[in-house]
Coordinates of N, CA and C in Angstrom, one line a residue:
M1 N -34.1 -16.6 1.8 CA -34.0 -17.8 0.8 C -32.8 -18.6 1.3
V2 N -33.0 -19.9 1.2 CA -31.9 -20.9 1.6 C -31.0 -21.0 0.4
T3 N -29.7 -20.8 0.7 CA -28.7 -20.9 -0.4 C -28.1 -22.3 -0.4
P4 N -27.4 -22.6 -1.5 CA -26.6 -23.9 -1.5 C -25.6 -24.0 -0.4
E5 N -25.0 -22.8 0.0 CA -24.1 -22.8 1.1 C -24.7 -23.2 2.4
D6 N -26.0 -22.6 2.6 CA -26.7 -23.0 3.8 C -27.0 -24.5 3.9
T7 N -27.5 -25.0 2.8 CA -27.8 -26.4 2.7 C -26.5 -27.3 3.0
C8 N -25.4 -26.8 2.4 CA -24.2 -27.6 2.6 C -23.8 -27.6 4.1
A9 N -24.0 -26.4 4.8 CA -23.6 -26.3 6.2 C -24.5 -27.3 7.0
K10 N -25.8 -27.3 6.7 CA -26.7 -28.2 7.3 C -26.3 -29.7 7.1
A11 N -25.9 -30.0 5.9 CA -25.5 -31.3 5.5 C -24.3 -31.7 6.4
E12 N -23.4 -30.8 6.5 CA -22.2 -31.1 7.3 C -22.5 -31.3 8.8
G13 N -23.5 -30.6 9.3 CA -23.9 -30.8 10.7 C -24.5 -32.2 10.9
I14 N -25.4 -32.6 9.9 CA -25.9 -34.0 10.0 C -24.8 -35.0 9.8
L15 N -23.9 -34.8 9.0 CA -22.8 -35.7 8.8 C -21.9 -35.9 10.0
D16 N -21.7 -34.8 10.7 CA -21.0 -34.9 12.0 C -21.7 -35.8 13.0
R17 N -23.1 -35.7 13.1 CA -23.8 -36.5 14.0 C -23.8 -38.0 13.5
L18 N -23.9 -38.2 12.2 CA -23.9 -39.6 11.7 C -22.5 -40.2 12.0
Q19 N -21.4 -39.5 11.9 CA -20.1 -40.0 12.2 C -20.0 -40.3 13.7
Q20 N -20.6 -39.5 14.5 CA -20.6 -39.7 15.9 C -21.4 -41.0 16.3
D21 N -22.5 -41.1 15.7 CA -23.3 -42.3 15.9 C -22.6 -43.6 15.4
W22 N -22.0 -43.5 14.3 CA -21.2 -44.6 13.8 C -20.1 -45.0 14.8
N23 N -19.4 -44.0 15.3 CA -18.3 -44.3 16.2 C -18.8 -44.9 17.5
T24 N -20.0 -44.4 18.0 CA -20.6 -45.0 19.1 C -21.0 -46.4 18.9
G25 N -21.7 -46.7 17.7 CA -22.1 -48.0 17.4 C -21.0 -49.0 17.2
Y26 N -19.9 -48.6 16.5 CA -18.8 -49.5 16.3 C -18.0 -49.8 17.6
A27 N -17.9 -48.7 18.4 CA -17.2 -48.9 19.7 C -17.9 -50.0 20.6
N28 N -19.3 -49.9 20.6 CA -20.1 -50.8 21.4 C -20.0 -52.2 20.8
W29 N -20.0 -52.3 19.4 CA -20.0 -53.5 18.7 C -18.6 -54.2 19.0
S30 N -17.5 -53.4 18.9 CA -16.2 -54.0 19.1 C -16.1 -54.5 20.6
M31 N -16.6 -53.8 21.5 CA -16.6 -54.2 22.9 C -17.4 -55.5 23.1
F32 N -18.5 -55.6 22.4 CA -19.3 -56.8 22.5 C -18.6 -58.0 21.9
E33 N -18.1 -57.8 20.7 CA -17.4 -58.9 19.9 C -16.2 -59.4 20.7
A34 N -15.4 -58.4 21.2 CA -14.2 -58.8 21.9 C -14.5 -59.5 23.2
G35 N -15.5 -59.1 23.9 CA -15.9 -59.8 25.2 C -16.5 -61.1 24.9
N36 N -17.4 -61.2 24.0 CA -18.1 -62.4 23.7 C -17.2 -63.5 23.0
G37 N -16.2 -63.0 22.3 CA -15.3 -63.9 21.6 C -15.8 -64.1 20.1
R38 N -14.9 -64.1 19.2 CA -15.2 -64.2 17.8 C -15.4 -65.7 17.4
S39 N -15.1 -66.6 18.3 CA -15.3 -68.0 18.1 C -15.6 -68.6 19.4
E40 N -16.0 -69.9 19.4 CA -16.3 -70.6 20.7 C -15.1 -70.7 21.6
R41 N -13.9 -70.8 21.0 CA -12.7 -71.0 21.8 C -12.1 -69.6 22.4
E42 N -12.4 -68.5 21.6 CA -11.8 -67.3 22.1 C -12.5 -66.8 23.4
R43 N -11.7 -66.4 24.3 CA -12.2 -66.0 25.6 C -12.9 -67.1 26.4
A44 N -12.7 -68.3 26.0 CA -13.4 -69.5 26.7 C -13.0 -69.6 28.1
S45 N -11.7 -69.4 28.4 CA -11.2 -69.6 29.8 C -11.7 -68.4 30.6
F46 N -11.8 -67.2 30.1 CA -12.3 -66.1 30.8 C -13.8 -66.3 31.1
H47 N -14.6 -66.8 30.2 CA -16.0 -67.1 30.4 C -16.1 -68.1 31.5
G48 N -15.2 -69.1 31.5 CA -15.2 -70.1 32.5 C -14.9 -69.6 33.9
D49 N -14.0 -68.6 34.0 CA -13.7 -68.0 35.2 C -14.9 -67.2 35.8
L50 N -15.6 -66.5 34.9 CA -16.7 -65.7 35.3 C -17.8 -66.6 35.8
K51 N -18.0 -67.8 35.2 CA -19.0 -68.7 35.6 C -18.7 -69.3 36.9
A52 N -17.4 -69.6 37.1 CA -17.0 -70.2 38.4 C -17.2 -69.2 39.5
L53 N -17.0 -67.9 39.2 CA -17.1 -66.8 40.2 C -18.6 -66.4 40.4
Q54 N -19.5 -67.0 39.7 CA -20.9 -66.7 39.7 C -21.2 -65.3 39.2
L55 N -20.4 -64.9 38.2 CA -20.6 -63.5 37.7 C -21.1 -63.6 36.2
G56 N -21.6 -64.7 35.8 CA -22.0 -64.9 34.4 C -23.2 -64.0 34.1
H57 N -24.1 -63.8 35.1 CA -25.3 -63.0 34.8 C -24.9 -61.5 34.5
G58 N -24.0 -61.0 35.4 CA -23.5 -59.6 35.2 C -22.8 -59.4 33.8
F59 N -22.0 -60.4 33.5 CA -21.3 -60.4 32.2 C -22.3 -60.4 31.0
A60 N -23.3 -61.2 31.1 CA -24.3 -61.3 30.1 C -25.1 -60.0 30.0
T61 N -25.3 -59.3 31.1 CA -26.0 -58.0 31.1 C -25.2 -57.0 30.4
I62 N -23.9 -57.0 30.6 CA -23.0 -56.1 29.9 C -23.0 -56.3 28.4
L63 N -22.9 -57.5 28.0 CA -22.9 -57.9 26.6 C -24.2 -57.5 25.9
N64 N -25.3 -57.7 26.6 CA -26.6 -57.4 26.0 C -26.8 -55.9 25.9
S65 N -26.2 -55.1 26.8 CA -26.3 -53.6 26.7 C -25.4 -53.1 25.6
L66 N -24.3 -53.7 25.4 CA -23.3 -53.3 24.3 C -24.0 -53.5 22.9
V67 N -24.5 -54.7 22.7 CA -25.1 -55.0 21.4 C -26.4 -54.2 21.2
S68 N -27.1 -53.9 22.2 CA -28.3 -53.1 22.1 C -27.9 -51.7 21.7
Q69 N -26.9 -51.2 22.3 CA -26.4 -49.8 21.9 C -25.9 -49.8 20.5
A70 N -25.2 -50.8 20.0 CA -24.8 -50.9 18.6 C -26.0 -50.9 17.7
L71 N -27.0 -51.7 18.0 CA -28.2 -51.7 17.2 C -28.9 -50.4 17.2
L72 N -29.0 -49.7 18.3 CA -29.7 -48.4 18.4 C -28.9 -47.4 17.5
A73 N -27.6 -47.4 17.5 CA -26.8 -46.5 16.7 C -27.1 -46.7 15.2
V74 N -27.2 -47.9 14.8 CA -27.5 -48.2 13.4 C -28.9 -47.7 13.1
A75 N -29.9 -47.9 14.0 CA -31.2 -47.4 13.8 C -31.3 -45.9 13.7
R76 N -30.5 -45.2 14.5 CA -30.5 -43.7 14.4 C -30.0 -43.3 13.0
I77 N -28.9 -44.0 12.6 CA -28.3 -43.6 11.3 C -29.2 -43.8 10.1
T78 N -30.0 -44.9 10.2 CA -30.9 -45.2 9.1 C -32.4 -44.9 9.4
D79 N -32.6 -43.9 10.3 CA -34.0 -43.5 10.6 C -34.6 -42.8 9.5
Q80 N -35.9 -42.8 9.4 CA -36.7 -42.1 8.4 C -37.9 -41.4 9.1
S81 N -37.6 -40.8 10.3 CA -38.7 -40.3 11.1 C -39.1 -38.9 10.7
G82 N -38.3 -38.1 10.0 CA -38.7 -36.8 9.6 C -37.5 -36.0 9.1
K83 N -37.9 -34.8 8.6 CA -36.8 -33.9 7.9 C -35.8 -33.4 8.9
D84 N -36.1 -33.3 10.2 CA -35.2 -32.8 11.2 C -34.3 -33.8 11.8
A85 N -34.5 -35.1 11.5 CA -33.7 -36.2 12.0 C -32.3 -36.1 11.5
N86 N -31.3 -36.4 12.3 CA -29.9 -36.5 11.8 C -29.6 -37.9 11.3
C87 N -30.1 -38.2 10.1 CA -30.0 -39.5 9.6 C -29.6 -39.5 8.1
L88 N -29.3 -40.6 7.6 CA -28.9 -40.7 6.1 C -30.1 -40.2 5.3
H89 N -31.3 -40.5 5.7 CA -32.5 -40.2 4.9 C -32.6 -38.6 4.7
A90 N -32.3 -37.9 5.8 CA -32.4 -36.5 5.8 C -31.2 -35.9 5.0
L91 N -30.0 -36.5 5.1 CA -28.9 -36.0 4.4 C -29.1 -36.2 2.9
N92 N -29.6 -37.4 2.6 CA -29.9 -37.7 1.2 C -30.8 -36.7 0.6
G93 N -31.8 -36.3 1.3 CA -32.8 -35.3 0.8 C -32.2 -34.0 0.5
L94 N -31.1 -33.7 1.2 CA -30.4 -32.4 1.0 C -29.5 -32.4 -0.2
I95 N -28.6 -33.5 -0.3 CA -27.6 -33.4 -1.3 C -28.0 -34.1 -2.7
A96 N -29.2 -34.7 -2.7 CA -29.7 -35.3 -3.9 C -30.4 -34.3 -4.8
R97 N -30.6 -33.1 -4.3 CA -31.3 -32.1 -5.1 C -30.3 -31.7 -6.3
P98 N -30.8 -31.5 -7.5 CA -30.0 -31.2 -8.6 C -29.1 -29.9 -8.4
E99 N -29.7 -28.9 -7.8 CA -28.9 -27.7 -7.6 C -27.8 -27.9 -6.5
Q100 N -28.1 -28.8 -5.5 CA -27.1 -29.0 -4.5 C -26.0 -29.9 -5.0
R101 N -26.3 -30.9 -5.9 CA -25.3 -31.7 -6.5 C -24.3 -30.9 -7.3
E102 N -24.9 -29.9 -8.0 CA -24.1 -29.0 -8.8 C -23.1 -28.2 -8.0
H103 N -23.7 -27.7 -6.8 CA -22.9 -26.9 -5.9 C -21.7 -27.7 -5.3
L104 N -22.0 -29.0 -4.9 CA -21.0 -29.8 -4.4 C -19.8 -30.1 -5.4
V105 N -20.2 -30.3 -6.6 CA -19.2 -30.5 -7.7 C -18.4 -29.3 -7.9
E106 N -19.0 -28.1 -7.9 CA -18.3 -26.9 -8.1 C -17.4 -26.6 -6.9
Q107 N -17.9 -26.9 -5.7 CA -17.2 -26.7 -4.5 C -15.9 -27.5 -4.4
A108 N -16.0 -28.7 -5.0 CA -14.8 -29.6 -5.0 C -13.7 -29.0 -5.7
E109 N -14.0 -28.2 -6.7 CA -12.9 -27.7 -7.6 C -12.0 -26.7 -6.8
Q110 N -12.6 -26.2 -5.6 CA -11.9 -25.2 -4.8 C -11.4 -25.8 -3.5
W111 N -11.5 -27.1 -3.3 CA -11.0 -27.7 -2.1 C -9.5 -27.3 -1.8
F112 N -9.3 -26.8 -0.7 CA -7.9 -26.5 -0.2 C -7.1 -25.7 -1.2
A113 N -7.7 -24.9 -2.0 CA -7.0 -24.0 -3.0 C -6.0 -23.2 -2.3
H114 N -6.3 -22.7 -1.1 CA -5.3 -21.8 -0.4 C -4.0 -22.6 -0.1
L115 N -4.1 -23.9 0.0 CA -2.8 -24.6 0.4 C -1.9 -24.7 -0.8
S116 N -2.4 -24.6 -2.0 CA -1.6 -24.8 -3.2 C -0.5 -23.6 -3.3
L117 N -0.8 -22.5 -2.6 CA 0.2 -21.4 -2.6 C 1.5 -21.8 -1.9
D118 N 1.4 -22.7 -1.0 CA 2.6 -23.1 -0.3 C 3.3 -24.4 -0.8
R119 N 2.8 -24.9 -1.9 CA 3.3 -26.2 -2.4 C 3.8 -26.1 -3.8
E120 N 4.7 -26.9 -4.1 CA 5.3 -26.8 -5.5 C 4.4 -27.6 -6.5
E121 N 3.6 -28.6 -6.1 CA 2.8 -29.4 -7.0 C 1.6 -28.5 -7.4
P122 N 1.1 -28.7 -8.6 CA -0.1 -28.0 -9.1 C -1.4 -28.4 -8.3
F123 N -2.3 -27.4 -8.2 CA -3.5 -27.6 -7.5 C -4.4 -28.6 -8.3
K124 N -5.0 -29.5 -7.7 CA -5.8 -30.6 -8.4 C -7.3 -30.3 -8.4
G125 N -7.7 -29.1 -8.8 CA -9.1 -28.7 -8.8 C -9.9 -29.5 -9.7
K126 N -9.4 -29.7 -11.0 CA -10.2 -30.5 -12.0 C -10.3 -31.9 -11.6
E127 N -9.2 -32.5 -11.0 CA -9.3 -33.9 -10.5 C -10.3 -34.1 -9.4
N128 N -10.3 -33.1 -8.5 CA -11.3 -33.2 -7.4 C -12.7 -33.1 -7.9
R129 N -12.9 -32.2 -8.9 CA -14.2 -32.0 -9.5 C -14.7 -33.3 -10.1
A130 N -13.8 -34.0 -10.9 CA -14.1 -35.2 -11.5 C -14.4 -36.3 -10.5
L131 N -13.7 -36.3 -9.4 CA -13.8 -37.3 -8.4 C -15.2 -37.2 -7.8
V132 N -15.7 -36.0 -7.4 CA -17.0 -35.8 -6.8 C -18.1 -36.1 -7.9
E133 N -17.9 -35.7 -9.1 CA -18.9 -36.0 -10.2 C -19.1 -37.5 -10.2
T134 N -18.1 -38.3 -9.9 CA -18.2 -39.8 -10.0 C -18.8 -40.4 -8.7
R135 N -18.2 -39.9 -7.5 CA -18.6 -40.5 -6.2 C -19.9 -40.0 -5.7
L136 N -20.3 -38.8 -6.0 CA -21.6 -38.3 -5.5 C -22.8 -39.1 -5.9
P137 N -23.0 -39.4 -7.2 CA -24.1 -40.3 -7.6 C -24.0 -41.7 -7.0
E138 N -22.8 -42.2 -6.8 CA -22.6 -43.5 -6.2 C -23.0 -43.5 -4.7
A139 N -22.7 -42.4 -4.0 CA -23.0 -42.3 -2.6 C -24.6 -42.2 -2.5
I140 N -25.2 -41.5 -3.3 CA -26.7 -41.4 -3.3 C -27.4 -42.7 -3.5
K141 N -26.9 -43.4 -4.5 CA -27.4 -44.7 -4.8 C -27.2 -45.7 -3.6
R142 N -26.1 -45.7 -3.0 CA -25.8 -46.5 -1.9 C -26.7 -46.2 -0.7
M143 N -26.9 -44.9 -0.5 CA -27.8 -44.6 0.6 C -29.2 -45.1 0.4
N144 N -29.7 -44.9 -0.9 CA -31.1 -45.4 -1.2 C -31.2 -46.9 -1.1
R145 N -30.2 -47.6 -1.5 CA -30.2 -49.1 -1.3 C -30.2 -49.5 0.1
F146 N -29.4 -48.8 0.9 CA -29.2 -49.2 2.3 C -30.4 -48.9 3.1
K147 N -31.0 -47.8 2.9 CA -32.2 -47.4 3.8 C -33.4 -48.2 3.4
S148 N -33.4 -48.9 2.3 CA -34.6 -49.7 1.9 C -34.3 -51.2 2.0
G149 N -33.1 -51.6 2.5 CA -32.7 -53.0 2.5 C -33.3 -53.8 3.6
L150 N -33.2 -55.1 3.5 CA -33.8 -56.1 4.5 C -33.1 -56.0 5.8
V151 N -31.8 -55.8 5.8 CA -31.1 -55.7 7.1 C -31.5 -54.5 7.8
R152 N -31.7 -53.3 7.2 CA -32.2 -52.1 7.8 C -33.6 -52.4 8.4
D153 N -34.4 -53.1 7.7 CA -35.8 -53.4 8.1 C -35.8 -54.2 9.4
A154 N -34.9 -55.2 9.4 CA -34.8 -56.1 10.6 C -34.3 -55.3 11.8
I155 N -33.4 -54.4 11.6 CA -32.8 -53.6 12.7 C -33.9 -52.7 13.3
H156 N -34.6 -52.1 12.4 CA -35.7 -51.2 12.9 C -36.9 -51.9 13.6
R157 N -37.2 -53.1 13.0 CA -38.2 -53.9 13.6 C -37.8 -54.3 15.0
T158 N -36.6 -54.7 15.2 CA -36.1 -55.2 16.5 C -36.1 -54.0 17.5
R159 N -35.6 -52.8 17.0 CA -35.6 -51.6 17.8 C -36.9 -51.2 18.3
T160 N -37.9 -51.2 17.4 CA -39.2 -50.7 17.7 C -40.0 -51.7 18.6
Q161 N -40.0 -53.0 18.2 CA -40.8 -54.0 18.8 C -40.2 -54.6 20.0
Q162 N -38.9 -54.6 20.1 CA -38.3 -55.4 21.2 C -37.5 -54.4 22.2
L163 N -36.9 -53.3 21.7 CA -36.2 -52.5 22.6 C -37.0 -51.3 23.1
A164 N -37.7 -50.6 22.2 CA -38.5 -49.4 22.5 C -39.8 -49.8 23.1
H165 N -40.4 -50.9 22.7 CA -41.7 -51.4 23.2 C -41.7 -52.9 23.4
A166 N -42.6 -53.4 24.2 CA -42.7 -54.8 24.5 C -43.8 -55.3 23.6
L167 N -43.5 -55.5 22.3 CA -44.5 -55.9 21.3 C -44.1 -57.3 20.7
P168 N -45.1 -58.0 20.3 CA -44.7 -59.3 19.5 C -43.9 -58.9 18.3
L169 N -42.9 -59.7 18.1 CA -42.0 -59.4 17.0 C -42.6 -60.0 15.7
E170 N -42.9 -59.1 14.8 CA -43.5 -59.4 13.5 C -42.4 -59.5 12.4
G171 N -42.0 -60.7 12.1 CA -40.9 -60.8 11.2 C -39.6 -61.2 11.9
D172 N -38.5 -61.3 11.2 CA -37.3 -61.8 11.7 C -36.6 -60.7 12.6
R173 N -36.0 -61.2 13.7 CA -35.2 -60.3 14.6 C -33.9 -60.1 14.0
A174 N -33.3 -58.9 14.2 CA -32.0 -58.6 13.7 C -30.9 -59.5 14.3
T175 N -30.1 -60.1 13.5 CA -29.0 -61.0 14.0 C -27.8 -60.2 14.3
F176 N -26.8 -60.8 15.0 CA -25.5 -60.2 15.2 C -24.9 -59.9 13.9
A177 N -25.0 -60.8 12.9 CA -24.4 -60.6 11.6 C -25.1 -59.4 10.9
D178 N -26.4 -59.2 11.1 CA -27.1 -58.0 10.6 C -26.5 -56.7 11.1
I179 N -26.2 -56.7 12.4 CA -25.7 -55.4 13.0 C -24.3 -55.1 12.5
K180 N -23.5 -56.2 12.4 CA -22.1 -55.9 11.9 C -22.1 -55.5 10.5
T181 N -22.9 -56.2 9.7 CA -23.0 -55.8 8.2 C -23.5 -54.4 8.1
A182 N -24.5 -54.0 8.8 CA -25.0 -52.6 8.7 C -24.0 -51.6 9.2
L183 N -23.2 -51.9 10.2 CA -22.2 -51.0 10.6 C -21.1 -50.8 9.6
H184 N -20.7 -51.9 9.0 CA -19.7 -51.8 7.9 C -20.2 -51.0 6.7
E185 N -21.5 -51.3 6.3 CA -22.0 -50.6 5.1 C -22.2 -49.1 5.4
A186 N -22.7 -48.8 6.6 CA -22.9 -47.4 7.0 C -21.6 -46.7 7.0
G187 N -20.5 -47.4 7.5 CA -19.2 -46.8 7.6 C -18.7 -46.5 6.2
E188 N -18.9 -47.4 5.2 CA -18.4 -47.2 3.8 C -19.2 -46.0 3.2
I189 N -20.5 -45.9 3.5 CA -21.3 -44.8 3.0 C -20.8 -43.5 3.5
L190 N -20.4 -43.4 4.8 CA -19.9 -42.2 5.4 C -18.6 -41.8 4.9
V191 N -17.8 -42.8 4.5 CA -16.5 -42.5 3.8 C -16.8 -41.6 2.6
D192 N -17.7 -42.1 1.7 CA -18.1 -41.4 0.5 C -18.7 -40.0 0.8
L193 N -19.5 -40.0 1.8 CA -20.2 -38.7 2.2 C -19.2 -37.7 2.7
N194 N -18.3 -38.1 3.5 CA -17.2 -37.2 4.0 C -16.4 -36.6 2.8
L195 N -16.2 -37.4 1.8 CA -15.4 -37.0 0.7 C -16.2 -36.0 -0.1
V196 N -17.5 -36.3 -0.5 CA -18.2 -35.5 -1.5 C -18.8 -34.2 -0.8
V197 N -19.0 -34.2 0.5 CA -19.6 -33.1 1.1 C -18.6 -32.1 1.5
R198 N -17.4 -32.6 2.0 CA -16.4 -31.6 2.5 C -15.0 -32.0 2.2
G199 N -14.8 -32.9 1.3 CA -13.4 -33.2 0.9 C -12.5 -33.8 2.0
R200 N -13.1 -34.5 2.9 CA -12.4 -35.1 4.0 C -12.2 -36.6 3.8
H201 N -10.9 -37.0 3.9 CA -10.6 -38.5 3.8 C -10.8 -39.2 5.1
V202 N -11.6 -40.2 5.1 CA -11.8 -41.0 6.3 C -11.2 -42.4 6.0
D203 N -10.3 -42.9 6.9 CA -9.7 -44.2 6.7 C -10.5 -45.2 7.6
L204 N -11.5 -45.8 6.9 CA -12.4 -46.7 7.7 C -11.7 -47.9 8.3
P205 N -10.8 -48.6 7.5 CA -10.1 -49.8 8.1 C -9.3 -49.4 9.4
Q206 N -8.7 -48.2 9.3 CA -7.9 -47.8 10.5 C -8.8 -47.5 11.7
M207 N -10.0 -46.9 11.4 CA -10.9 -46.6 12.5 C -11.4 -47.9 13.1
I208 N -11.7 -48.9 12.3 CA -12.2 -50.2 12.8 C -11.1 -50.9 13.6
R209 N -9.8 -50.8 13.1 CA -8.7 -51.4 13.9 C -8.6 -50.7 15.2
L210 N -8.7 -49.4 15.3 CA -8.6 -48.7 16.5 C -9.7 -49.1 17.5
H211 N -10.9 -49.2 17.1 CA -12.0 -49.6 18.0 C -11.7 -51.1 18.5
E212 N -11.3 -51.9 17.6 CA -11.0 -53.3 18.0 C -9.8 -53.4 19.0
K213 N -8.8 -52.6 18.7 CA -7.6 -52.6 19.6 C -8.0 -52.1 21.0
V214 N -8.8 -51.1 21.1 CA -9.3 -50.6 22.4 C -10.1 -51.6 23.1
A215 N -11.0 -52.2 22.4 CA -11.9 -53.2 23.0 C -11.1 -54.4 23.5
N216 N -10.2 -54.9 22.7 CA -9.4 -56.1 23.1 C -8.5 -55.8 24.3
A217 N -8.0 -54.6 24.4 CA -7.2 -54.1 25.5 C -8.0 -54.1 26.8
W218 N -9.2 -53.6 26.7 CA -10.1 -53.5 27.8 C -10.4 -54.9 28.4
W219 N -10.9 -55.8 27.5 CA -11.2 -57.1 28.0 C -10.0 -57.9 28.4
D220 N -8.8 -57.7 27.8 CA -7.6 -58.4 28.3 C -7.3 -58.0 29.7
T221 N -7.5 -56.7 30.0 CA -7.2 -56.2 31.4 C -8.2 -56.8 32.3
C222 N -9.5 -56.9 31.9 CA -10.5 -57.5 32.8 C -10.2 -58.9 33.1
E223 N -9.8 -59.7 32.1 CA -9.4 -61.1 32.2 C -8.3 -61.3 33.2
R224 N -7.2 -60.5 33.0 CA -6.1 -60.6 34.0 C -6.5 -60.2 35.4
G225 N -7.3 -59.2 35.5 CA -7.8 -58.7 36.8 C -8.6 -59.8 37.6
F226 N -9.5 -60.4 36.9 CA -10.3 -61.5 37.5 C -9.5 -62.7 37.9
R227 N -8.4 -63.0 37.2 CA -7.6 -64.1 37.6 C -6.8 -63.7 38.8
L228 N -6.4 -62.5 38.9 CA -5.5 -62.0 40.1 C -6.4 -62.0 41.4
I229 N -7.6 -61.5 41.2 CA -8.4 -61.3 42.5 C -9.5 -62.3 42.6
G230 N -9.4 -63.4 41.9 CA -10.5 -64.4 41.9 C -10.9 -64.9 43.3
D231 N -9.9 -65.2 44.1 CA -10.2 -65.7 45.4 C -10.9 -64.7 46.2
E232 N -10.5 -63.4 46.1 CA -11.2 -62.4 46.9 C -12.6 -62.2 46.4
V233 N -12.9 -62.3 45.1 CA -14.3 -62.1 44.6 C -15.1 -63.3 45.1
V234 N -14.6 -64.5 45.1 CA -15.4 -65.7 45.6 C -15.7 -65.5 47.1
N235 N -14.8 -65.0 47.9 CA -15.1 -64.8 49.3 C -16.1 -63.8 49.6
T236 N -16.2 -62.7 48.8 CA -17.1 -61.6 49.0 C -18.4 -61.8 48.3
A237 N -18.5 -62.7 47.3 CA -19.7 -62.9 46.5 C -20.7 -63.6 47.3
G238 N -20.3 -64.5 48.2 CA -21.2 -65.3 49.0 C -21.7 -66.5 48.2
P239 N -22.6 -67.3 48.8 CA -23.1 -68.5 48.1 C -24.1 -68.1 47.0

């Protein structure tokens, strides 16, 4: 017989994969956004240098790959392909059960109980229980809204008809704004899920800042490098 503890362990495994997919998606999105520029003026001189060096096609290929990987990550997170998929749909099916919701609430009352032995402040079991009682229903509602939303539909339509298959696009293609919106919304849902499933605090704004910092540093280095070796690239690229 499958116990609530078994179900909770399975839910944690799915949550680990979802967090990994989100990190992959946002890392690729940050690289795309930092390289493309968040406005027409940002990175304009770098884009001009690449065009002058006849490297615009390669740059466009990199950007296309980055945004495609970001879209695919969101598609995996919001997949509804089956009970064994590591997606929000499968996780929702596990924790939305009445007996599992009750288990998660009771589990929250014992979060980090062993740590209270080494601290002067009282253990906050009742506060944690009340927190999960509030946040768990909210997380389930957010998952249900997200997996049935128009942005999710556009992303899956683009994934299936344009990336996985060469089919005529039936309906609107996912926009850059759709991908960014979906990543932010998925990130916020994962913050709630990390809390209610295992009592883990995830600082989403800090994670986003880190991805953006790494992406900006990478493209800044590329920009300086192309300026330093521009003449050599021109000579070796040929006509």
